[in-house]
CSV table of C-alpha atoms and ligand atoms in Angstrom, one decimal:
chain,number,residue,atom,x,y,z
A,620,MET,CA,-21.8,-5.4,-16.7
A,621,LYS,CA,-20.5,-5.9,-13.2
A,622,ALA,CA,-16.8,-6.4,-12.4
A,623,HIS,CA,-17.3,-9.9,-11.2
A,624,GLU,CA,-19.1,-10.9,-14.4
A,625,ARG,CA,-16.0,-9.8,-16.3
A,626,LEU,CA,-13.8,-11.8,-14.0
A,627,LEU,CA,-15.8,-14.9,-14.5
A,628,HIS,CA,-15.2,-14.6,-18.3
A,629,TYR,CA,-11.6,-13.6,-18.0
A,630,VAL,CA,-10.6,-16.6,-15.9
A,631,THR,CA,-11.6,-18.9,-18.8
A,632,PHE,CA,-8.4,-17.7,-20.6
A,633,PRO,CA,-5.5,-19.9,-19.5
A,634,THR,CA,-2.8,-17.2,-19.2
A,635,GLY,CA,-0.3,-18.8,-16.7
A,636,SER,CA,3.1,-17.3,-17.4
A,637,ASP,CA,6.2,-19.5,-17.8
A,638,PRO,CA,9.4,-18.5,-16.1
A,639,LYS,CA,11.4,-20.8,-18.3
A,640,ALA,CA,10.1,-19.5,-21.7
A,641,GLY,CA,12.7,-16.9,-22.3
A,642,VAL,CA,10.4,-14.8,-24.5
A,643,ILE,CA,7.7,-12.2,-23.8
A,644,PRO,CA,4.9,-13.1,-23.7
A,645,SER,CA,6.0,-16.3,-22.1
A,646,ASN,CA,2.7,-18.0,-22.8
A,647,PRO,CA,1.3,-17.7,-26.4
A,648,GLU,CA,-2.2,-17.9,-24.9
A,649,GLU,CA,-1.7,-14.5,-23.4
A,650,TRP,CA,-2.3,-13.2,-27.0
A,651,GLU,CA,-5.8,-14.6,-27.0
A,652,PHE,CA,-6.7,-12.8,-23.8
A,653,ALA,CA,-5.0,-9.6,-25.0
A,654,ARG,CA,-7.1,-9.6,-28.2
A,655,GLU,CA,-10.2,-10.2,-26.2
A,656,LEU,CA,-9.5,-7.1,-24.1
A,657,VAL,CA,-8.8,-5.0,-27.2
A,658,ARG,CA,-12.2,-6.1,-28.6
A,659,GLU,CA,-13.9,-5.2,-25.3
A,660,MET,CA,-12.1,-1.8,-25.0
A,661,GLU,CA,-13.3,-0.9,-28.5
A,662,THR,CA,-16.9,-1.3,-27.2
A,663,LEU,CA,-16.2,0.9,-24.1
A,664,GLY,CA,-15.1,4.1,-25.9
A,665,VAL,CA,-11.5,3.6,-25.1
A,666,GLN,CA,-9.3,5.3,-27.8
A,667,ASP,CA,-5.8,4.9,-29.2
A,668,ILE,CA,-6.0,1.2,-28.4
A,669,ARG,CA,-2.7,-0.6,-29.2
A,670,LEU,CA,-1.6,-4.2,-28.8
A,671,ASP,CA,2.2,-4.2,-29.3
A,672,ASP,CA,4.7,-6.8,-30.4
A,673,HIS,CA,5.2,-8.1,-26.9
A,674,CYS,CA,1.5,-8.4,-26.0
A,675,TYR,CA,1.2,-5.2,-24.0
A,676,VAL,CA,-2.3,-3.6,-24.4
A,677,TYR,CA,-2.6,0.2,-24.1
A,678,GLY,CA,-5.6,2.6,-24.4
A,679,ARG,CA,-6.8,6.0,-23.5
A,680,ILE,CA,-10.1,7.2,-22.0
A,681,PRO,CA,-10.3,10.7,-23.2
A,682,ALA,CA,-11.0,13.5,-20.7
A,683,ASN,CA,-14.6,14.8,-20.7
A,684,ILE,CA,-13.6,18.1,-19.1
A,685,PRO,CA,-13.2,20.7,-21.9
A,686,ASP,CA,-9.7,21.9,-22.5
A,687,TYR,CA,-8.4,19.6,-19.8
A,688,LYS,CA,-4.9,20.6,-18.6
A,689,GLY,CA,-4.7,18.6,-15.3
A,690,PRO,CA,-2.6,15.5,-14.5
A,691,VAL,CA,-2.9,12.4,-16.7
A,692,MET,CA,-3.2,9.3,-14.7
A,693,GLY,CA,-2.7,5.7,-15.6
A,694,LEU,CA,-4.2,2.4,-14.5
A,695,ILE,CA,-2.2,-0.8,-14.9
A,696,ALA,CA,-3.0,-4.5,-14.3
A,697,HIS,CA,-1.4,-7.7,-15.6
A,698,MET,CA,-3.0,-10.3,-17.9
A,699,ASP,CA,-0.9,-13.4,-16.8
A,700,VAL,CA,-1.6,-15.5,-13.8
A,701,SER,CA,0.9,-17.3,-11.5
A,702,TYR,CA,2.7,-20.5,-12.6
A,703,GLU,CA,2.8,-21.6,-9.0
A,704,ALA,CA,-0.6,-23.4,-9.2
A,705,PRO,CA,-2.5,-25.0,-12.1
A,706,SER,CA,-4.3,-22.4,-14.1
A,707,ARG,CA,-6.0,-24.3,-16.9
A,708,ASP,CA,-9.8,-25.3,-17.0
A,709,ILE,CA,-10.6,-23.0,-14.0
A,710,GLN,CA,-14.0,-23.9,-12.7
A,711,ALA,CA,-15.1,-20.6,-11.0
A,712,GLN,CA,-18.1,-20.6,-8.8
A,713,ILE,CA,-20.0,-18.0,-6.6
A,714,ILE,CA,-20.5,-19.1,-3.0
A,715,HIS,CA,-22.7,-17.2,-0.6
A,716,TYR,CA,-20.5,-17.3,2.5
A,717,GLU,CA,-22.2,-17.7,5.8
A,718,GLY,CA,-19.1,-18.4,8.0
A,719,GLY,CA,-17.1,-21.5,8.8
A,720,ASP,CA,-15.1,-23.3,6.1
A,721,LEU,CA,-15.5,-21.9,2.7
A,722,VAL,CA,-16.1,-25.2,0.9
A,723,GLN,CA,-14.8,-25.2,-2.7
A,724,ASN,CA,-15.5,-28.8,-3.5
A,725,LYS,CA,-17.5,-31.2,-1.3
A,726,ASP,CA,-16.1,-34.3,-3.1
A,727,THR,CA,-12.4,-33.4,-2.7
A,728,GLY,CA,-12.8,-31.6,0.6
A,729,ALA,CA,-11.1,-28.5,-0.9
A,730,SER,CA,-11.9,-25.5,1.3
A,731,VAL,CA,-10.6,-22.3,2.8
A,732,SER,CA,-10.6,-22.3,6.6
A,733,PRO,CA,-11.0,-19.1,8.7
A,734,GLU,CA,-8.5,-20.7,11.2
A,735,ASP,CA,-5.8,-20.6,8.6
A,736,TYR,CA,-7.1,-17.4,6.9
A,737,PRO,CA,-8.7,-15.2,9.6
A,738,PHE,CA,-9.6,-12.4,7.1
A,739,LEU,CA,-12.3,-14.8,5.8
A,740,ASN,CA,-14.3,-13.7,8.9
A,741,ASN,CA,-14.6,-10.2,7.3
A,742,TYR,CA,-16.7,-11.6,4.5
A,743,VAL,CA,-19.5,-13.4,6.3
A,744,GLY,CA,-22.7,-12.6,4.3
A,745,CYS,CA,-20.8,-11.9,1.1
A,746,ASP,CA,-20.8,-13.6,-2.2
A,747,ILE,CA,-17.3,-15.0,-2.9
A,748,ILE,CA,-15.8,-16.3,-6.1
A,749,THR,CA,-13.4,-19.3,-5.9
A,750,SER,CA,-12.2,-22.1,-8.1
A,751,ASP,CA,-13.2,-25.7,-7.3
A,752,GLY,CA,-10.0,-26.0,-5.4
A,753,SER,CA,-8.0,-27.8,-8.1
A,754,THR,CA,-6.6,-24.6,-9.7
A,755,LEU,CA,-5.9,-21.0,-8.8
A,756,LEU,CA,-8.7,-18.5,-9.6
A,757,GLY,CA,-6.8,-15.8,-11.4
A,758,ALA,CA,-8.2,-12.8,-9.6
A,759,ASP,CA,-4.6,-11.9,-9.5
A,760,ASN,CA,-4.8,-9.9,-11.6
A,761,LYS,CA,-7.9,-10.4,-13.7
A,762,ALA,CA,-10.0,-8.8,-11.0
A,763,GLY,CA,-7.9,-5.6,-11.5
A,764,ILE,CA,-8.5,-5.7,-15.2
A,765,ALA,CA,-12.3,-6.3,-14.6
A,766,GLU,CA,-12.4,-3.4,-12.3
A,767,ILE,CA,-10.6,-1.0,-14.6
A,768,LEU,CA,-12.8,-1.9,-17.5
A,769,THR,CA,-16.0,-1.7,-15.4
A,770,MET,CA,-14.9,1.8,-14.4
A,771,ALA,CA,-14.4,2.6,-18.1
A,772,GLU,CA,-17.9,1.3,-18.8
A,773,THR,CA,-19.4,3.5,-16.0
A,774,LEU,CA,-17.5,6.6,-17.3
A,775,GLN,CA,-18.8,5.9,-20.8
A,776,LYS,CA,-22.4,5.7,-19.7
A,777,ASP,CA,-22.4,8.6,-17.3
A,778,ASP,CA,-20.9,11.8,-18.7
A,779,SER,CA,-21.6,13.7,-15.4
A,780,ILE,CA,-18.6,12.0,-13.9
A,781,LYS,CA,-15.9,14.5,-14.8
A,782,HIS,CA,-12.4,13.2,-15.3
A,783,GLY,CA,-9.1,13.9,-17.1
A,784,ASP,CA,-7.3,11.6,-19.6
A,785,ILE,CA,-6.9,8.1,-18.2
A,786,MET,CA,-4.3,5.8,-19.7
A,787,ILE,CA,-4.9,2.1,-19.4
A,788,GLY,CA,-2.1,-0.5,-19.6
A,789,PHE,CA,-2.5,-4.3,-19.4
A,790,THR,CA,0.8,-6.1,-19.2
A,791,PRO,CA,1.9,-9.7,-19.8
A,792,ASP,CA,4.3,-11.8,-17.6
A,793,GLU,CA,4.1,-9.8,-14.3
A,794,GLU,CA,4.4,-13.1,-12.3
A,795,ILE,CA,7.8,-13.8,-13.8
A,796,GLY,CA,9.0,-10.3,-13.2
A,797,GLU,CA,8.8,-9.2,-16.9
A,798,SER,CA,5.8,-6.9,-17.0
A,799,GLY,CA,7.9,-3.8,-16.9
A,800,THR,CA,10.5,-5.0,-19.4
A,801,PHE,CA,8.9,-3.7,-22.5
A,802,PHE,CA,6.5,-1.3,-20.9
A,803,ASP,CA,6.4,1.8,-23.1
A,804,VAL,CA,6.4,4.5,-20.3
A,805,GLU,CA,6.8,7.3,-22.8
A,806,GLY,CA,4.1,6.1,-25.2
A,807,PHE,CA,1.8,5.4,-22.3
A,808,GLY,CA,1.8,9.1,-21.7
A,809,ALA,CA,0.7,9.2,-18.1
A,810,ASP,CA,2.3,11.4,-15.4
A,811,PHE,CA,1.8,8.6,-12.8
A,812,ALA,CA,-0.2,5.5,-12.5
A,813,TYR,CA,-1.8,3.0,-10.1
A,814,THR,CA,-1.3,-0.7,-10.4
A,815,VAL,CA,-4.6,-2.3,-9.4
A,816,ASP,CA,-2.9,-5.5,-8.2
A,817,GLY,CA,-3.1,-5.7,-4.4
A,818,ASP,CA,-5.2,-8.1,-2.2
A,819,ALA,CA,-8.0,-6.8,0.0
A,820,PHE,CA,-10.1,-3.7,-0.8
A,821,GLY,CA,-8.6,-0.8,1.2
A,822,GLU,CA,-5.0,-1.7,0.5
A,823,CYS,CA,-2.9,1.2,-0.7
A,824,GLN,CA,0.8,0.4,-0.9
A,825,TRP,CA,3.9,2.4,-1.8
A,826,ILE,CA,6.6,0.6,0.2
A,827,THR,CA,8.1,-2.5,-1.4
A,828,PHE,CA,11.2,-4.6,-0.8
A,829,ASN,CA,14.6,-3.9,-2.2
A,830,ALA,CA,15.5,-7.2,-3.9
A,831,PHE,CA,18.6,-9.0,-4.9
A,832,GLU,CA,19.1,-12.4,-6.4
A,833,VAL,CA,22.2,-14.4,-5.3
A,834,MET,CA,23.6,-17.4,-7.0
A,835,VAL,CA,26.0,-19.5,-5.0
A,836,HIS,CA,28.2,-22.0,-6.9
A,837,VAL,CA,30.1,-24.6,-4.9
A,838,HIS,CA,32.9,-26.4,-6.8
A,839,GLY,CA,33.9,-29.7,-5.2
A,840,PHE,CA,36.4,-32.5,-6.0
A,841,ASN,CA,35.0,-36.0,-6.4
A,842,ILE,CA,37.0,-39.1,-5.9
A,843,HIS,CA,36.1,-42.7,-5.0
A,844,PRO,CA,34.9,-42.5,-1.4
A,845,GLY,CA,37.1,-45.5,-0.5
A,846,SER,CA,40.2,-43.5,-1.2
A,847,ALA,CA,39.0,-40.0,-0.6
A,848,LYS,CA,40.9,-39.2,2.7
A,849,ASP,CA,42.3,-35.6,2.6
A,850,LYS,CA,41.4,-35.3,-1.1
A,851,MET,CA,37.6,-35.2,-1.5
A,852,ILE,CA,35.9,-31.8,-1.4
A,853,ASN,CA,32.2,-32.4,-1.1
A,854,ALA,CA,30.3,-29.5,-2.7
A,855,ALA,CA,27.0,-30.7,-1.4
A,856,ARG,CA,28.2,-30.7,2.2
A,857,ILE,CA,29.9,-27.3,1.8
A,858,ALA,CA,26.6,-25.9,0.4
A,859,ALA,CA,24.9,-27.2,3.5
A,860,GLU,CA,27.5,-25.6,5.6
A,861,PHE,CA,27.1,-22.3,3.7
A,862,ASP,CA,23.4,-22.3,4.4
A,863,GLY,CA,24.0,-23.2,8.0
A,864,LEU,CA,25.9,-19.9,8.4
A,865,ILE,CA,23.0,-17.8,7.2
A,866,PRO,CA,21.1,-16.4,10.2
A,867,ASP,CA,18.1,-18.7,10.8
A,868,SER,CA,16.1,-15.9,12.3
A,869,GLU,CA,16.3,-13.9,9.0
A,870,THR,CA,14.4,-16.3,6.8
A,871,PRO,CA,10.9,-15.9,5.4
A,872,GLU,CA,9.5,-18.4,7.9
A,873,HIS,CA,10.7,-16.3,10.8
A,874,THR,CA,10.0,-12.7,9.6
A,875,GLU,CA,7.1,-10.3,9.1
A,876,GLY,CA,6.3,-6.6,8.7
A,877,PHE,CA,9.4,-4.6,8.1
A,878,GLN,CA,11.8,-7.5,8.7
A,879,GLY,CA,13.7,-8.6,5.6
A,880,PHE,CA,15.3,-12.0,4.9
A,881,TYR,CA,17.6,-14.4,3.1
A,882,HIS,CA,15.6,-17.1,1.3
A,883,LEU,CA,17.1,-20.3,-0.1
A,884,CYS,CA,14.8,-20.9,-3.1
A,885,GLU,CA,16.6,-23.7,-4.8
A,886,ILE,CA,19.5,-26.1,-4.3
A,887,HIS,CA,20.7,-28.9,-6.6
A,888,GLY,CA,23.9,-30.7,-6.9
A,889,ASP,CA,26.3,-33.4,-5.9
A,890,VAL,CA,29.8,-33.9,-4.6
A,891,GLU,CA,31.3,-32.3,-7.7
A,892,GLN,CA,29.1,-29.3,-8.0
A,893,THR,CA,26.3,-27.8,-6.0
A,894,ASP,CA,24.4,-24.6,-6.9
A,895,MET,CA,22.1,-22.6,-4.7
A,896,GLU,CA,19.7,-19.8,-5.5
A,897,TYR,CA,18.9,-17.3,-2.8
A,898,ILE,CA,16.9,-14.1,-2.8
A,899,ILE,CA,17.6,-11.3,-0.4
A,900,ARG,CA,14.8,-8.9,0.6
A,901,ASP,CA,14.5,-5.8,2.8
A,902,HIS,CA,12.6,-2.6,2.8
A,903,ASP,CA,15.8,-0.8,3.9
A,904,PHE,CA,18.3,-0.7,1.0
A,905,GLN,CA,21.3,-0.5,3.3
A,906,ILE,CA,20.3,-3.6,5.2
A,907,ALA,CA,19.7,-5.5,2.0
A,908,LYS,CA,23.2,-4.6,0.8
A,909,GLU,CA,24.6,-5.7,4.2
A,910,ARG,CA,23.0,-9.1,3.7
A,911,CYS,CA,24.7,-9.3,0.3
A,912,GLU,CA,28.0,-8.6,2.0
A,913,THR,CA,27.4,-11.3,4.6
A,914,MET,CA,27.0,-13.8,1.8
A,915,GLN,CA,30.3,-12.7,0.3
A,916,LYS,CA,32.0,-12.9,3.6
A,917,THR,CA,30.5,-16.4,4.2
A,918,ALA,CA,32.0,-17.5,0.8
A,919,GLU,CA,35.4,-16.0,1.8
A,920,PHE,CA,35.4,-17.9,5.1
A,921,LEU,CA,34.6,-21.2,3.4
A,922,ASN,CA,37.2,-20.5,0.7
A,923,HIS,CA,39.8,-20.0,3.4
A,924,LYS,CA,38.9,-23.3,4.8
A,925,TYR,CA,38.5,-25.4,1.5
A,926,GLY,CA,40.6,-23.5,-1.0
A,927,GLU,CA,40.2,-20.4,-3.1
A,928,GLY,CA,37.4,-20.5,-5.7
A,929,THR,CA,35.5,-23.3,-3.9
A,930,VAL,CA,32.5,-21.0,-3.3
A,931,VAL,CA,31.6,-18.4,-5.9
A,932,VAL,CA,28.8,-15.9,-5.1
A,933,GLU,CA,27.1,-13.9,-7.9
A,934,ILE,CA,24.8,-11.1,-6.9
A,935,GLU,CA,22.3,-9.3,-9.1
A,936,GLU,CA,19.9,-6.5,-8.1
A,937,SER,CA,16.2,-7.3,-9.0
A,938,TYR,CA,14.3,-4.2,-7.9
A,939,HIS,CA,14.3,-1.2,-5.6
A,940,ASN,CA,11.8,0.0,-2.9
A,941,MET,CA,9.5,2.4,-4.8
A,942,GLU,CA,9.1,4.5,-1.6
A,943,GLU,CA,12.3,6.2,-2.7
A,944,ILE,CA,10.3,7.7,-5.6
A,945,LEU,CA,6.9,8.0,-4.1
A,946,LYS,CA,7.9,9.9,-1.0
A,947,ASP,CA,8.3,12.9,-3.4
A,948,HIS,CA,4.6,12.5,-4.5
A,949,PRO,CA,2.6,12.1,-1.3
A,950,VAL,CA,-0.6,13.3,-2.9
A,951,LEU,CA,-0.7,10.1,-5.0
A,952,THR,CA,-1.3,8.0,-1.9
A,953,GLU,CA,-3.1,10.6,0.2
A,954,ILE,CA,-6.0,10.8,-2.3
A,955,PRO,CA,-6.9,7.1,-2.4
A,956,LEU,CA,-6.4,6.8,1.4
A,957,ALA,CA,-8.9,9.6,1.9
A,958,ILE,CA,-11.4,8.0,-0.5
A,959,ILE,CA,-11.1,4.6,1.2
A,960,ARG,CA,-11.8,6.3,4.6
A,961,GLU,CA,-14.8,8.1,3.0
A,962,MET,CA,-16.1,4.7,1.9
A,963,GLY,CA,-16.0,3.5,5.5
A,964,GLU,CA,-12.9,1.3,5.4
A,965,GLU,CA,-9.7,1.8,7.3
A,966,PRO,CA,-6.9,1.8,4.7
A,967,ASP,CA,-4.3,-0.9,4.9
A,968,THR,CA,-0.9,0.7,4.2
A,969,ALA,CA,1.3,-2.2,5.4
A,970,PRO,CA,4.5,-2.5,3.3
A,971,VAL,CA,4.4,-5.0,0.5
A,972,ARG,CA,6.6,-8.0,1.3
A,973,GLY,CA,7.5,-8.3,-2.3
A,974,GLY,CA,7.6,-6.1,-5.4
A,975,THR,CA,5.0,-4.8,-7.7
A,976,ASP,CA,4.8,-3.8,-11.3
A,977,GLY,CA,5.0,-0.3,-9.9
A,978,ALA,CA,8.3,-0.8,-8.1
A,979,PHE,CA,10.0,-1.2,-11.5
A,980,LEU,CA,7.9,1.5,-13.3
A,981,SER,CA,8.4,4.1,-10.6
A,982,PHE,CA,12.1,4.0,-11.3
A,983,LYS,CA,11.4,4.3,-15.1
A,984,GLY,CA,9.7,7.6,-14.4
A,985,LEU,CA,6.1,6.5,-13.7
A,986,PRO,CA,5.4,6.8,-10.0
A,987,CYS,CA,3.1,3.9,-9.3
A,988,PRO,CA,1.3,3.1,-6.0
A,989,ASN,CA,-0.6,-0.2,-5.7
A,990,LEU,CA,-4.3,-0.6,-4.9
A,991,GLY,CA,-6.1,-3.7,-3.6
A,992,VAL,CA,-8.6,-5.5,-5.8
A,993,GLY,CA,-10.8,-7.2,-3.2
A,994,ALA,CA,-9.3,-10.7,-3.4
A,995,HIS,CA,-7.0,-12.9,-1.3
A,996,ASN,CA,-4.7,-16.0,-1.4
A,997,PHE,CA,-3.0,-15.2,-4.7
A,998,HIS,CA,-0.9,-17.8,-6.5
A,999,GLY,CA,-2.7,-20.8,-4.9
A,1000,LYS,CA,-5.8,-23.0,-5.1
A,1001,LYS,CA,-7.4,-21.2,-2.2
A,1002,GLU,CA,-7.5,-17.8,-4.0
A,1003,PHE,CA,-10.9,-16.0,-3.8
A,1004,ALA,CA,-12.5,-12.7,-4.8
A,1005,VAL,CA,-15.2,-10.9,-2.9
A,1006,ILE,CA,-17.9,-9.5,-5.2
A,1007,ARG,CA,-18.8,-6.7,-2.8
A,1008,ASP,CA,-15.2,-5.6,-2.6
A,1009,MET,CA,-14.7,-5.8,-6.4
A,1010,ASP,CA,-17.7,-3.4,-6.7
A,1011,ARG,CA,-16.1,-1.1,-4.0
A,1012,THR,CA,-12.8,-1.1,-5.9
A,1013,VAL,CA,-14.7,0.1,-9.0
A,1014,GLU,CA,-16.3,2.8,-6.9
A,1015,LEU,CA,-12.8,3.8,-5.5
A,1016,LEU,CA,-11.5,4.1,-9.1
A,1017,ILE,CA,-14.4,6.3,-10.1
A,1018,ARG,CA,-13.9,8.6,-7.2
A,1019,LEU,CA,-10.2,8.6,-7.8
A,1020,VAL,CA,-10.3,9.7,-11.4
A,1021,GLN,CA,-12.6,12.6,-10.4
A,1022,ARG,CA,-10.4,13.7,-7.5
A,1023,ILE,CA,-7.2,13.5,-9.7
A,1024,ALA,CA,-8.8,15.7,-12.3
A,1025,GLU,CA,-9.1,18.5,-9.7
A,1026,GLN,CA,-5.3,18.4,-9.0
A,1027,ASP,CA,-2.5,20.5,-10.4
A,1028,LYS,CA,-0.6,19.0,-13.3
A,1029,ASN,CA,2.5,18.8,-11.2
A,1030,ILE,CA,0.9,16.6,-8.6
B,454,LIG,ZN1,-0.5,-9.7,-9.4
């Protein structure tokens, strides 16, 4: 079976994760998909298959090199899809793309325009999978799962492809930041892994943001506006003042590449109480820390003005830049980069402007670069996957497992 045929089947499982659920898996329907993957892995010669209490699926493709002593690699993808767009009743379709707007639905006018998404021009002449424009597609990350299992099928059929032990891990709830929470690094048994969860084919990423979450609570004092003079403390206005003191040039809408930011994600409140939720991101840990300090100082300044305790800032670290770990294992990225070049593509090593499953796992002892799956526009209705590039990703994985098997155990 081809990888895209698997994808077309997988997207029929509505596995949108739920940030408010408070349990893992956050969507009980992830179980259905996990069981389906277990059934499929059983037919592909995957061994030691395990579906655990939190809906993590593990398996092992045994080495076909006698007495194999080389490195054990892992491949990881996530089963949930984003909650940021509808993910039920996905009507996937294959469109032969000849340039211009990629029309998802003639009746609704849903389409992907190369003016907004110039990378579409790379795929003229390709077959592209999209939804009908009313839902996301779910190539993030079901394309990754499809590619890993298509690789497994190829290895099962062709014993001349020599490889070491390959561990497979499919996680729930990556989109709500929980995929690593119950990941059994020790039981997984790999020396390192690749998350197959990037966008375009050719992406190989090992630099992520450092991430902090900042809650800002503004406590006001409400009194009838007619008799409020010198008494009222308007929390909503102070919150607006707080945000006004955050450098406008350091926000997501004004940054790119290696530039980090402050991002006001949510604000709700009234005169009495207003709460704001920010995230702070930067590839440089020190700069991210300095942004946290700026927020503390801003609170101090406003407390000086309006009274102690008016503005309270709570900061929590979310994840670290995995480059800190991966810089000690350069071979893990050099090998896929070389293969991508051999396959005629210039690798895209741009830093991730976000985190990955691997950012968390790398710090749990499983160094974990990220590879592209051949898809774009994740988390939205314009998401699409390119069949040719899904096939090329399978080819990359097949070459990768062979190359890894030739390395020293202490890679
Ligand atoms: Zn993903």
